[in-house]
mmCIF file of C-alpha atoms (C1' of nucleotides) in Angstrom:
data_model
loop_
_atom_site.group_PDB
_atom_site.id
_atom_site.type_symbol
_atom_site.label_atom_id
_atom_site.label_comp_id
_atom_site.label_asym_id
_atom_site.label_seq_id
_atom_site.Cartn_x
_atom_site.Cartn_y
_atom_site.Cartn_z
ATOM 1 C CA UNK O 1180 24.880 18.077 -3.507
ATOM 2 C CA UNK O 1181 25.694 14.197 -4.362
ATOM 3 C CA UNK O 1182 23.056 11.855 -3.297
ATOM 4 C CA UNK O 1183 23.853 10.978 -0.227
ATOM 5 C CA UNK O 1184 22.990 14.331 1.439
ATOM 6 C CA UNK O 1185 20.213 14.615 -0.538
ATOM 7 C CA UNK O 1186 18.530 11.428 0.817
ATOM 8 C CA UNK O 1187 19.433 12.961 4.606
ATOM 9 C CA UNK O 1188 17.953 15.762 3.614
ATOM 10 C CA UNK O 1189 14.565 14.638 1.747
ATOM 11 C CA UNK O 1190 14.416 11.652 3.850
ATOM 12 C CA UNK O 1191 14.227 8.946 1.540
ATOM 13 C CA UNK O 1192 17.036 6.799 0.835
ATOM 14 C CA UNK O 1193 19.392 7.036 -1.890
ATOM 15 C CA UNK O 1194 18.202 3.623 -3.184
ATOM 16 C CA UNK O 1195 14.778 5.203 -3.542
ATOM 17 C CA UNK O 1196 16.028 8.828 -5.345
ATOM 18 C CA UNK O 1197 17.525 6.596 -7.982
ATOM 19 C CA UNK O 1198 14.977 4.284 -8.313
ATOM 20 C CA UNK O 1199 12.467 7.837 -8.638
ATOM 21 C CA UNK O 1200 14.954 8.973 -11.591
ATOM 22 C CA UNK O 1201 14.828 5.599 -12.997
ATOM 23 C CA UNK O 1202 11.304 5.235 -13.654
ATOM 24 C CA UNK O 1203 10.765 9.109 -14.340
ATOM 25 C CA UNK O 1204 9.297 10.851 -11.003
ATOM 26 C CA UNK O 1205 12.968 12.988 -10.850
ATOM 27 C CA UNK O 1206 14.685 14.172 -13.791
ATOM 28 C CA UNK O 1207 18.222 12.479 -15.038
ATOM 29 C CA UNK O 1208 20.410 14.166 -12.797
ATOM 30 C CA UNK O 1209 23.624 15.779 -13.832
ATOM 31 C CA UNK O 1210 26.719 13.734 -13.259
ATOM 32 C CA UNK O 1211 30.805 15.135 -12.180
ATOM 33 C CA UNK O 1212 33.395 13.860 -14.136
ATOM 34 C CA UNK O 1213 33.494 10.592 -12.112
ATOM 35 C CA UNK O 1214 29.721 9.816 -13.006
ATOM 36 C CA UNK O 1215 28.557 10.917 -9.897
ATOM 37 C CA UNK O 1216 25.116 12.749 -9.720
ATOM 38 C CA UNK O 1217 25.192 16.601 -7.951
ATOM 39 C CA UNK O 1218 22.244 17.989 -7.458
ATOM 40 C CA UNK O 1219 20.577 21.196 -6.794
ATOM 41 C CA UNK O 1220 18.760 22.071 -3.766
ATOM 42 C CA UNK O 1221 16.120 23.356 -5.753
ATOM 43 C CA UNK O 1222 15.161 19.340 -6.457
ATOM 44 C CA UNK O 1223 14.024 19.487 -2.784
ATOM 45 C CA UNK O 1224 10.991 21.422 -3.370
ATOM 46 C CA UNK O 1225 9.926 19.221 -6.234
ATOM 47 C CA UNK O 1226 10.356 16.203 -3.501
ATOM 48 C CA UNK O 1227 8.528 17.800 -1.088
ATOM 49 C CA UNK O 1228 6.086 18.194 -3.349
ATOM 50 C CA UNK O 1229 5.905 14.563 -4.307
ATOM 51 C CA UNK O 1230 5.585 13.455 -0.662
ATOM 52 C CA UNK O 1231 2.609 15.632 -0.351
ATOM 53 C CA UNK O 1232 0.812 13.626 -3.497
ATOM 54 C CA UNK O 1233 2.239 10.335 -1.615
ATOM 55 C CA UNK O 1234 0.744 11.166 1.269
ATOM 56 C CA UNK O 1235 -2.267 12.173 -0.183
ATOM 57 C CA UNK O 1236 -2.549 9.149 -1.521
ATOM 58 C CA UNK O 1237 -1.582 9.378 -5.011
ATOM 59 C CA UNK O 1238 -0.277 6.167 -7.120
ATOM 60 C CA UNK O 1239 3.186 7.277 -8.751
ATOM 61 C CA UNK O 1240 1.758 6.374 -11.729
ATOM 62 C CA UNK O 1241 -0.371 9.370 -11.587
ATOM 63 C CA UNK O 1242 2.186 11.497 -9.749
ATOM 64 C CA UNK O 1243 4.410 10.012 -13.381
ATOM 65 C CA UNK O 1244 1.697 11.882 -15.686
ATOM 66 C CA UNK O 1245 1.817 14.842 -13.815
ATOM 67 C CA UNK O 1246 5.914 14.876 -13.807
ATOM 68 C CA UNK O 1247 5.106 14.099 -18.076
ATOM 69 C CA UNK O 1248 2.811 16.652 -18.650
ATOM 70 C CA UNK O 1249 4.577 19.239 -16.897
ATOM 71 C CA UNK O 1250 8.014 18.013 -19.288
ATOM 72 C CA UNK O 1251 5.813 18.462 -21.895
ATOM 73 C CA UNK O 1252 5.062 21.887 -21.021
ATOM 74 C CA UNK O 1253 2.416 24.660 -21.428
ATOM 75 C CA UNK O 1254 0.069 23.267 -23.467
ATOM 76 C CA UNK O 1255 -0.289 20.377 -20.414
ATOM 77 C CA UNK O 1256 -0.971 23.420 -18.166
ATOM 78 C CA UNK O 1257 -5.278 23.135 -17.796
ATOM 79 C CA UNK O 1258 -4.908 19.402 -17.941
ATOM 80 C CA UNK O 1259 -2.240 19.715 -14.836
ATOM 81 C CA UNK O 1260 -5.213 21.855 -12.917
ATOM 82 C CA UNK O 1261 -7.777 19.297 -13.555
ATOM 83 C CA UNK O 1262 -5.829 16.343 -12.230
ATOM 84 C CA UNK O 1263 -5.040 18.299 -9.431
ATOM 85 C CA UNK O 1264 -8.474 19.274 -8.691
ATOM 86 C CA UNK O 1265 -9.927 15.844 -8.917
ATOM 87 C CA UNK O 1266 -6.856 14.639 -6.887
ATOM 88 C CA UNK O 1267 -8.298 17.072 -4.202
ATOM 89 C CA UNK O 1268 -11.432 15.662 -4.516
ATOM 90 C CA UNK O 1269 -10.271 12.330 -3.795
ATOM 91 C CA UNK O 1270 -8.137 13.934 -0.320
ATOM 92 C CA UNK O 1271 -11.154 15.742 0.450
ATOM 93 C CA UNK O 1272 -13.559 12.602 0.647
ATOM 94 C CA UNK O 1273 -10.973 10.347 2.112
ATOM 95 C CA UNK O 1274 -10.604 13.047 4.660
ATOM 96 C CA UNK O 1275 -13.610 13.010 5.670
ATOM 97 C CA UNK O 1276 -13.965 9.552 5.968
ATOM 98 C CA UNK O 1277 -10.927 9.441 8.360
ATOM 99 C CA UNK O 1278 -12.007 11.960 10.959
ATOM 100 C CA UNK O 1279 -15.292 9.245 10.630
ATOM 101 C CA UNK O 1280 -13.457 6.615 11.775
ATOM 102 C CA UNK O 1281 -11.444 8.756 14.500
ATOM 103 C CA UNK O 1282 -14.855 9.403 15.871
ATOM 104 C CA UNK O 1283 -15.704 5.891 16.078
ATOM 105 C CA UNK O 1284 -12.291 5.024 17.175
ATOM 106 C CA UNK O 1285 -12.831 8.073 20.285
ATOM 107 C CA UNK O 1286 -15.848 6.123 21.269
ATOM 108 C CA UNK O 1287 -14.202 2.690 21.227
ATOM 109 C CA UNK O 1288 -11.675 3.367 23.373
ATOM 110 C CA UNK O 1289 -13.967 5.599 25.642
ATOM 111 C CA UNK O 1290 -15.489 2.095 25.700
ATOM 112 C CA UNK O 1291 -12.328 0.692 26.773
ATOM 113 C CA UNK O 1292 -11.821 3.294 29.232
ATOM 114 C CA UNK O 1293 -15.160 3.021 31.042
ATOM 115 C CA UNK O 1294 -15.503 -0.596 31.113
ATOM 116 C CA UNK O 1295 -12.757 -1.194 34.074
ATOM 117 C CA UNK O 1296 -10.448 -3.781 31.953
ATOM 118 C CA UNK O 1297 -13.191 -6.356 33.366
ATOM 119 C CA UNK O 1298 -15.353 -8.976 31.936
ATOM 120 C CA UNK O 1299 -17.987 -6.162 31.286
ATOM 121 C CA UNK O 1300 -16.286 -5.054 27.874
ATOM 122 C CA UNK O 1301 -17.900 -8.282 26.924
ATOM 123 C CA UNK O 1302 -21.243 -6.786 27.265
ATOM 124 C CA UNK O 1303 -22.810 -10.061 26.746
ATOM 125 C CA UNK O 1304 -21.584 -11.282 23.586
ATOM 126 C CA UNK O 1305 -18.809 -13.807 23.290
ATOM 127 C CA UNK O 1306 -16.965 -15.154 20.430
ATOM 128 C CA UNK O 1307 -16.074 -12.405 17.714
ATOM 129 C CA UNK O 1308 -18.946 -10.214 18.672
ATOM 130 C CA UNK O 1309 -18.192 -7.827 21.310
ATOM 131 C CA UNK O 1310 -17.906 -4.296 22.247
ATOM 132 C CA UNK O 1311 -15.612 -4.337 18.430
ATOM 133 C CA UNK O 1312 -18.916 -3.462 16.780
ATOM 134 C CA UNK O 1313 -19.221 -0.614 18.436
ATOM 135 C CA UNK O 1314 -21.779 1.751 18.157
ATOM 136 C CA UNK O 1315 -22.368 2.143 14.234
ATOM 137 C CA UNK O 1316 -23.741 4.964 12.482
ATOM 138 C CA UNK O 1317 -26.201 3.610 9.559
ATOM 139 C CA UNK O 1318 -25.650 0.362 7.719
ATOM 140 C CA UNK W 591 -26.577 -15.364 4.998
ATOM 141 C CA UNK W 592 -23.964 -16.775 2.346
ATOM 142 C CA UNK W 593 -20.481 -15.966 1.203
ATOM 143 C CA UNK W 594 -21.972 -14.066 -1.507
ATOM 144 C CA UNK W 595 -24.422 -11.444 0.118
ATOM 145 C CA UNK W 596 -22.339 -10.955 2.858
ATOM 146 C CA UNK W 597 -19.596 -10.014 0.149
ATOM 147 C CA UNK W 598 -22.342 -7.585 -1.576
ATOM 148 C CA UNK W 599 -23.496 -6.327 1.808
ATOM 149 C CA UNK W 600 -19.890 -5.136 3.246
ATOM 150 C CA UNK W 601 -18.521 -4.071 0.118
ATOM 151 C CA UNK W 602 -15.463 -7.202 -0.011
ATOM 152 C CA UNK W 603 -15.338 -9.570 -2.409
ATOM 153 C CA UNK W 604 -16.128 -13.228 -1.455
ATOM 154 C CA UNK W 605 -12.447 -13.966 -2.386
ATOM 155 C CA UNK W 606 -11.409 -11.553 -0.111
ATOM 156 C CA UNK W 607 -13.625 -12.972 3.073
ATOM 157 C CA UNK W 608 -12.451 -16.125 2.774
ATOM 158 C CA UNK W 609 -8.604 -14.823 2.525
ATOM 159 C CA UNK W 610 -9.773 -12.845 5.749
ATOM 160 C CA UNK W 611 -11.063 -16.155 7.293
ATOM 161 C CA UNK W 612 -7.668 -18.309 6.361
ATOM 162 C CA UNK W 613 -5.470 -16.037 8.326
ATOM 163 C CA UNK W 614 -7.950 -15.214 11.165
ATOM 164 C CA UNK W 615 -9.341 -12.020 10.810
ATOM 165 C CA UNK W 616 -12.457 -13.477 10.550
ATOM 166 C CA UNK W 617 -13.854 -16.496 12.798
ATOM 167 C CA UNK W 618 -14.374 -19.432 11.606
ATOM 168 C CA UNK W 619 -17.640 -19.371 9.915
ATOM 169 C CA UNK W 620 -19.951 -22.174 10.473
ATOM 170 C CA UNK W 621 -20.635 -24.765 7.272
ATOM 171 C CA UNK W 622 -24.389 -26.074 6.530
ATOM 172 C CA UNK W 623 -24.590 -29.466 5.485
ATOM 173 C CA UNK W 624 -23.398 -28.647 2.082
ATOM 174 C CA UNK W 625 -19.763 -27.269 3.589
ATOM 175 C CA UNK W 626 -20.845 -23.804 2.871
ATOM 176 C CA UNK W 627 -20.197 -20.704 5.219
ATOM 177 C CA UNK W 628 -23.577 -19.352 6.949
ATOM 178 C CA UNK W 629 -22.895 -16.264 8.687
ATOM 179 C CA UNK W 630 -24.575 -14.065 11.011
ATOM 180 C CA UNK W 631 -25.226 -10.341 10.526
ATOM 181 C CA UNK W 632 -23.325 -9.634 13.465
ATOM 182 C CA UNK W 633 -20.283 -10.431 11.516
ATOM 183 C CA UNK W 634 -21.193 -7.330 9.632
ATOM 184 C CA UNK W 635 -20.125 -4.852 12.724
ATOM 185 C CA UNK W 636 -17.241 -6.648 12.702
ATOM 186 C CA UNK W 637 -16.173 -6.379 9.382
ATOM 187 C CA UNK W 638 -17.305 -2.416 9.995
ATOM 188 C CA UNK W 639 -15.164 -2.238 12.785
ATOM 189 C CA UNK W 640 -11.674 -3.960 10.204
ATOM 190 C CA UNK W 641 -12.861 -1.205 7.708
ATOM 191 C CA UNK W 642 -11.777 1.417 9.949
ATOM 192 C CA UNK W 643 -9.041 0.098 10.974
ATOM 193 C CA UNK W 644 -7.731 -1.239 7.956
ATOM 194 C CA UNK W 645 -8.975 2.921 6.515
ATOM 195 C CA UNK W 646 -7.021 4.443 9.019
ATOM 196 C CA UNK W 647 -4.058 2.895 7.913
ATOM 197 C CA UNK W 648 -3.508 -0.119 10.510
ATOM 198 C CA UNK W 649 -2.097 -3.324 8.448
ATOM 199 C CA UNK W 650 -3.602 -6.723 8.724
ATOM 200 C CA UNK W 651 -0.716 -8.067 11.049
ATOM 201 C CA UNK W 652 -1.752 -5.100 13.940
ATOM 202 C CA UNK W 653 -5.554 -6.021 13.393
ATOM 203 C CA UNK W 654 -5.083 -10.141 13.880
ATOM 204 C CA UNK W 655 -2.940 -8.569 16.797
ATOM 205 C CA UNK W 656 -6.425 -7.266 18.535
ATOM 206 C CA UNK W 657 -8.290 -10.115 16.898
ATOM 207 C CA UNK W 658 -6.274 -12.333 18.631
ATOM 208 C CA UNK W 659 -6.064 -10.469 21.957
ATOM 209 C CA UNK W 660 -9.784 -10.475 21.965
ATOM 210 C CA UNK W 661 -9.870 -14.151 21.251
ATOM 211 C CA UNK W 662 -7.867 -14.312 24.028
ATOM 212 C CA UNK W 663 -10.495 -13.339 26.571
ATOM 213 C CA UNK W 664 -10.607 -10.156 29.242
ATOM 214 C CA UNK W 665 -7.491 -10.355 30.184
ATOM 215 C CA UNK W 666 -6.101 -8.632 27.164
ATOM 216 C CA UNK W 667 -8.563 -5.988 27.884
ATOM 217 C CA UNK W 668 -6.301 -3.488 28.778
ATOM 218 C CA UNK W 669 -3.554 -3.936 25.920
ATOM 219 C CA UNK W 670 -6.204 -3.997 23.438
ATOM 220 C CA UNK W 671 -7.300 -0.271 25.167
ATOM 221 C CA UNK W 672 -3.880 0.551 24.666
ATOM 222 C CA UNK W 673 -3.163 -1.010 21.115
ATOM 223 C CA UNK W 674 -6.291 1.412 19.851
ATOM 224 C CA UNK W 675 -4.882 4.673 22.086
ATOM 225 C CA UNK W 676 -1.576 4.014 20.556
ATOM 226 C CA UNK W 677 -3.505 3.455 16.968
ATOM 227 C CA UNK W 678 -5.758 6.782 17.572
ATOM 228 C CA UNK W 679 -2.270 8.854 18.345
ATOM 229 C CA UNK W 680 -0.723 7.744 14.527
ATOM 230 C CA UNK W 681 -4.520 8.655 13.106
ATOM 231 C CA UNK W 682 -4.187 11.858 14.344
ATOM 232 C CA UNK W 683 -0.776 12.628 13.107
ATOM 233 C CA UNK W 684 -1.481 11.614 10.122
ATOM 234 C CA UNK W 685 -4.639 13.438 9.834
ATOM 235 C CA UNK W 686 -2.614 16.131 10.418
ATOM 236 C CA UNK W 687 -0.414 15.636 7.757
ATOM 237 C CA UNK W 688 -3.498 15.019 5.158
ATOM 238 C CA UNK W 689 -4.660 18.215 6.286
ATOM 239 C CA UNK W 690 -1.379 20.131 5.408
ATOM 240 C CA UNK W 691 -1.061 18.473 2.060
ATOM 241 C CA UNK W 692 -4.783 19.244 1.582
ATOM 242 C CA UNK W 693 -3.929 23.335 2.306
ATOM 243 C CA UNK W 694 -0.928 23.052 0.006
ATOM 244 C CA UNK W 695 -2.720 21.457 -2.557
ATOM 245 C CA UNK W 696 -5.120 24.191 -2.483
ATOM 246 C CA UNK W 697 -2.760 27.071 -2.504
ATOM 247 C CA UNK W 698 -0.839 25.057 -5.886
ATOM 248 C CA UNK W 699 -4.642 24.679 -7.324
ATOM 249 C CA UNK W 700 -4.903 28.369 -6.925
ATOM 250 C CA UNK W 701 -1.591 29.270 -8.349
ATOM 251 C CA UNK W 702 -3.314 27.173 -11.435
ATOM 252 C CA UNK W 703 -6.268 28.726 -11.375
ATOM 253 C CA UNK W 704 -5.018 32.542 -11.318
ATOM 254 C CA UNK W 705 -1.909 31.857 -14.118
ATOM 255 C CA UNK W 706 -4.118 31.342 -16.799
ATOM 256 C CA UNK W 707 -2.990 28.052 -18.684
ATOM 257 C CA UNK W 708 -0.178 30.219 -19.796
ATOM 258 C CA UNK W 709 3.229 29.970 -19.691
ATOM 259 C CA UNK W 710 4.189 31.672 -16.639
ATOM 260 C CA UNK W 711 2.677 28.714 -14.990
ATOM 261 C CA UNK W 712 5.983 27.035 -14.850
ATOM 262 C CA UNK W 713 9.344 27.963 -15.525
ATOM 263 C CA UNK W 714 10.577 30.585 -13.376
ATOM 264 C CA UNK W 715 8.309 32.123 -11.471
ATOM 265 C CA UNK W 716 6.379 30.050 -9.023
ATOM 266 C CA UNK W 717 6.112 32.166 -6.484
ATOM 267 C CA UNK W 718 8.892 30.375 -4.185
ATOM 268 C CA UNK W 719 6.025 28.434 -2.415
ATOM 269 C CA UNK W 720 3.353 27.426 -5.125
ATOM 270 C CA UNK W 721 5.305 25.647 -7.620
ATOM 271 C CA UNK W 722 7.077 23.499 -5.925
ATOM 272 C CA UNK W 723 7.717 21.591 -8.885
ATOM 273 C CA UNK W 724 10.506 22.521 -10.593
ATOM 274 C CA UNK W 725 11.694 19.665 -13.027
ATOM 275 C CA UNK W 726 11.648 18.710 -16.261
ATOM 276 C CA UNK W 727 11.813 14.537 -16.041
ATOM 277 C CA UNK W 728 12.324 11.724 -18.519
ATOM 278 C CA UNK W 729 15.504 12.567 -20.268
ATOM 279 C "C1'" DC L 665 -31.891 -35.257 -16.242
ATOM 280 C "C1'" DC L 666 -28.874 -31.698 -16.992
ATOM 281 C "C1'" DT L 667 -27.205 -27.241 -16.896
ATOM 282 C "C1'" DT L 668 -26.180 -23.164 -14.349
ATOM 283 C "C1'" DG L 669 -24.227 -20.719 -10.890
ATOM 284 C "C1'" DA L 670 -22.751 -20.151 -6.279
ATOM 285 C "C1'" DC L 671 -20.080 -22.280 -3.389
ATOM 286 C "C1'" DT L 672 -15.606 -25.141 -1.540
ATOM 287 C "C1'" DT L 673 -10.186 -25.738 -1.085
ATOM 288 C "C1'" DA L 674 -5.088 -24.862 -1.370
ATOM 289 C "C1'" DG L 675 -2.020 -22.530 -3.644
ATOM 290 C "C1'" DA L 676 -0.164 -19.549 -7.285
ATOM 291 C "C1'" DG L 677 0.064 -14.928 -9.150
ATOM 292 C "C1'" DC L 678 -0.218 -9.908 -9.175
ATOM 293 C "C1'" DG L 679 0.610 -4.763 -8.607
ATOM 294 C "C1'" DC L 680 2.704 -1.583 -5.910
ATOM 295 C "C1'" DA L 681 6.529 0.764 -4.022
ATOM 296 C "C1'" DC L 682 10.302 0.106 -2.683
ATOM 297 C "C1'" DT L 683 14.828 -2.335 -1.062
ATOM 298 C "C1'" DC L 684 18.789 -4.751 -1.644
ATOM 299 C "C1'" DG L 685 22.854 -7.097 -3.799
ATOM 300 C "C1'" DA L 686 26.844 -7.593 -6.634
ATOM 301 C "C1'" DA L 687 30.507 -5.909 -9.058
ATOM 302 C "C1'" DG L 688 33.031 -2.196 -9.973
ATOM 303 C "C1'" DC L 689 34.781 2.930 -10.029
ATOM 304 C "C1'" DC L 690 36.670 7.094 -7.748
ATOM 305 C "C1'" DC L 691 38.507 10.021 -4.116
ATOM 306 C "C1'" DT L 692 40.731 10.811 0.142
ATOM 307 C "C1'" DA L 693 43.101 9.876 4.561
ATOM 308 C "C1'" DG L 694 46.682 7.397 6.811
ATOM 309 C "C1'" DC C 1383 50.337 2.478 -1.600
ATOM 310 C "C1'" DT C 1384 46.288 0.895 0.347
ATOM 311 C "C1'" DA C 1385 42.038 0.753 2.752
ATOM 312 C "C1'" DG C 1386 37.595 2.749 3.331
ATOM 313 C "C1'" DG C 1387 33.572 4.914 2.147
ATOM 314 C "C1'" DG C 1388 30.431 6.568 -1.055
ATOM 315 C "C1'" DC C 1389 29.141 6.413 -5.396
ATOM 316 C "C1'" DT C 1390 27.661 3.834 -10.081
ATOM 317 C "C1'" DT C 1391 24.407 0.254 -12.757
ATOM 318 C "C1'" DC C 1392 20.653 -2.864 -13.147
ATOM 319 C "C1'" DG C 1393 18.342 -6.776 -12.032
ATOM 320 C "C1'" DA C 1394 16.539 -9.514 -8.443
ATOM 321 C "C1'" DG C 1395 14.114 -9.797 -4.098
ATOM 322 C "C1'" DT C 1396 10.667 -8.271 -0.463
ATOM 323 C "C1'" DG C 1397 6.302 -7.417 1.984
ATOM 324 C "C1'" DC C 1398 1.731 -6.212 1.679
ATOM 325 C "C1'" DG C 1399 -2.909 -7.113 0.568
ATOM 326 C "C1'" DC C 1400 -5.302 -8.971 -2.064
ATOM 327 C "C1'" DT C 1401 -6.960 -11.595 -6.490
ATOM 328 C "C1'" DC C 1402 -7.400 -15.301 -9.194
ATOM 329 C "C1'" DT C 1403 -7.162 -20.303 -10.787
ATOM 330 C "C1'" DA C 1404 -8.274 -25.054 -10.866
ATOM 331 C "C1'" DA C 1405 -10.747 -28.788 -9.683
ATOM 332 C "C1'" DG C 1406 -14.477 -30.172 -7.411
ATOM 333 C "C1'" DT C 1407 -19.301 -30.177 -4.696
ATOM 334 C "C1'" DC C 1408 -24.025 -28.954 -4.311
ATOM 335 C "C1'" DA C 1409 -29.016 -27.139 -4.912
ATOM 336 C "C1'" DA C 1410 -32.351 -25.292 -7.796
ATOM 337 C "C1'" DG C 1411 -34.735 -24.436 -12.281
ATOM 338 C "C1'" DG C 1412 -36.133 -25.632 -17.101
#
DNA sequence: CCTTGACTTAGAGCGCACTCGAAGCCCTAG
DNA sequence: CTAGGGCTTCGAGTGCGCTCTAAGTCAAGG
């Protein structure tokens, strides 16, 4: 597979697979006789697997030492675990804190929804302070 | 209250409130006689309500979008409803998304916890759905 | 009085993750 | 034979969201 179906495939652009190979996140790529790199399909799985740590929220400079310790090999194998754990961690509490917000954002716009796209939204304040303040939980 | 508690209060550096201020995400905050900012608490909700945005992924221009709109007066009422509908649809999808990631994540932690830091972990066998890794970079 | 520290401004600089451009090579279809 | 499209390299450019600097003002404490 040259690079072009690759990007169609992953859904990145070619641009960006290079630019992963250059800086480490995909491995040098074989190259045909005219220089050209052909991959294997089974680099797909490794990219799906990056876009799960990039949507996750992982920096690709960590997503770099996990593609380095796994090149380094077993020894790396416990310290792979752990950064995957606490990388977990992280998803979990960011999670969390999301599906926070959503709530808030739910009763927002159930604000929105009662209030009749009149004046009343401005519940009395003017200015920068209206219904946007919402009803907070603590703090 | 000053720059500098209202920094230590929402968690935002004073640098960062004033770079908020400059291109309108914040009002205008009124000077004492001295030419320094004296806010209000109330700015705090605000700020509460940018934090959630800016957490569930909306960028700055979207939010000086509503800021703007709700400068604007009721009349945007309506399209600010809808800007936060159309906001609460991506939130969910991408909650979504998080929580896939977050399953796969736990099934690869697994994989790491049951191989035993040994070899097996990587080369060949990953069950065709844990390891989706599959490289070996730098080269 | 004088130092300290928090504040003011406009603008420059930074880190991240791409994204693009330029110049050139190779293969194929017309 | 030639044009087109896709590929190559690598360095420069982009957009975002801060983050920091420099030079200066101001109020309080020793």
């Amino acid at each position: 597979m040259k690079i072009g179906e690759l990007a169609k495939r992953c859904g990145l652009s070619a641009h960006t697979l290079r630019y992963y190979e250059r800086i480490g996140l995909l491995p040098y790529a074989d190259r045909d006789r005219s220089g050209q790199r052909d991959y294997d399909a089974s680099i797909l799985d490794w990219l799906e697997f990056l876009r799960r740590l990039k949507t996750t929220g992982m920096p690709i400079r960590d997503m770099l030492r996990y593609a380095q310790m796994r090149a380094d090999g077993d020894e790396t194998f416990s310290e792979r675990g752990a950064l995957l754990r606490k990388h977990r961690e992280r998803v979990r509490t960011h999670l969390a804190d999301l599906e926070a917000c959503l709530r808030s954002l739910d009763k927002k716009i159930a604000f929105y929804g009662k209030a009749k796209q009149r004046t009343d939204a401005d519940d009395g304040l003017h200015e920068h302070e209206d219904e946007d303040t919402a009803p907070r939980p603590g703090a």
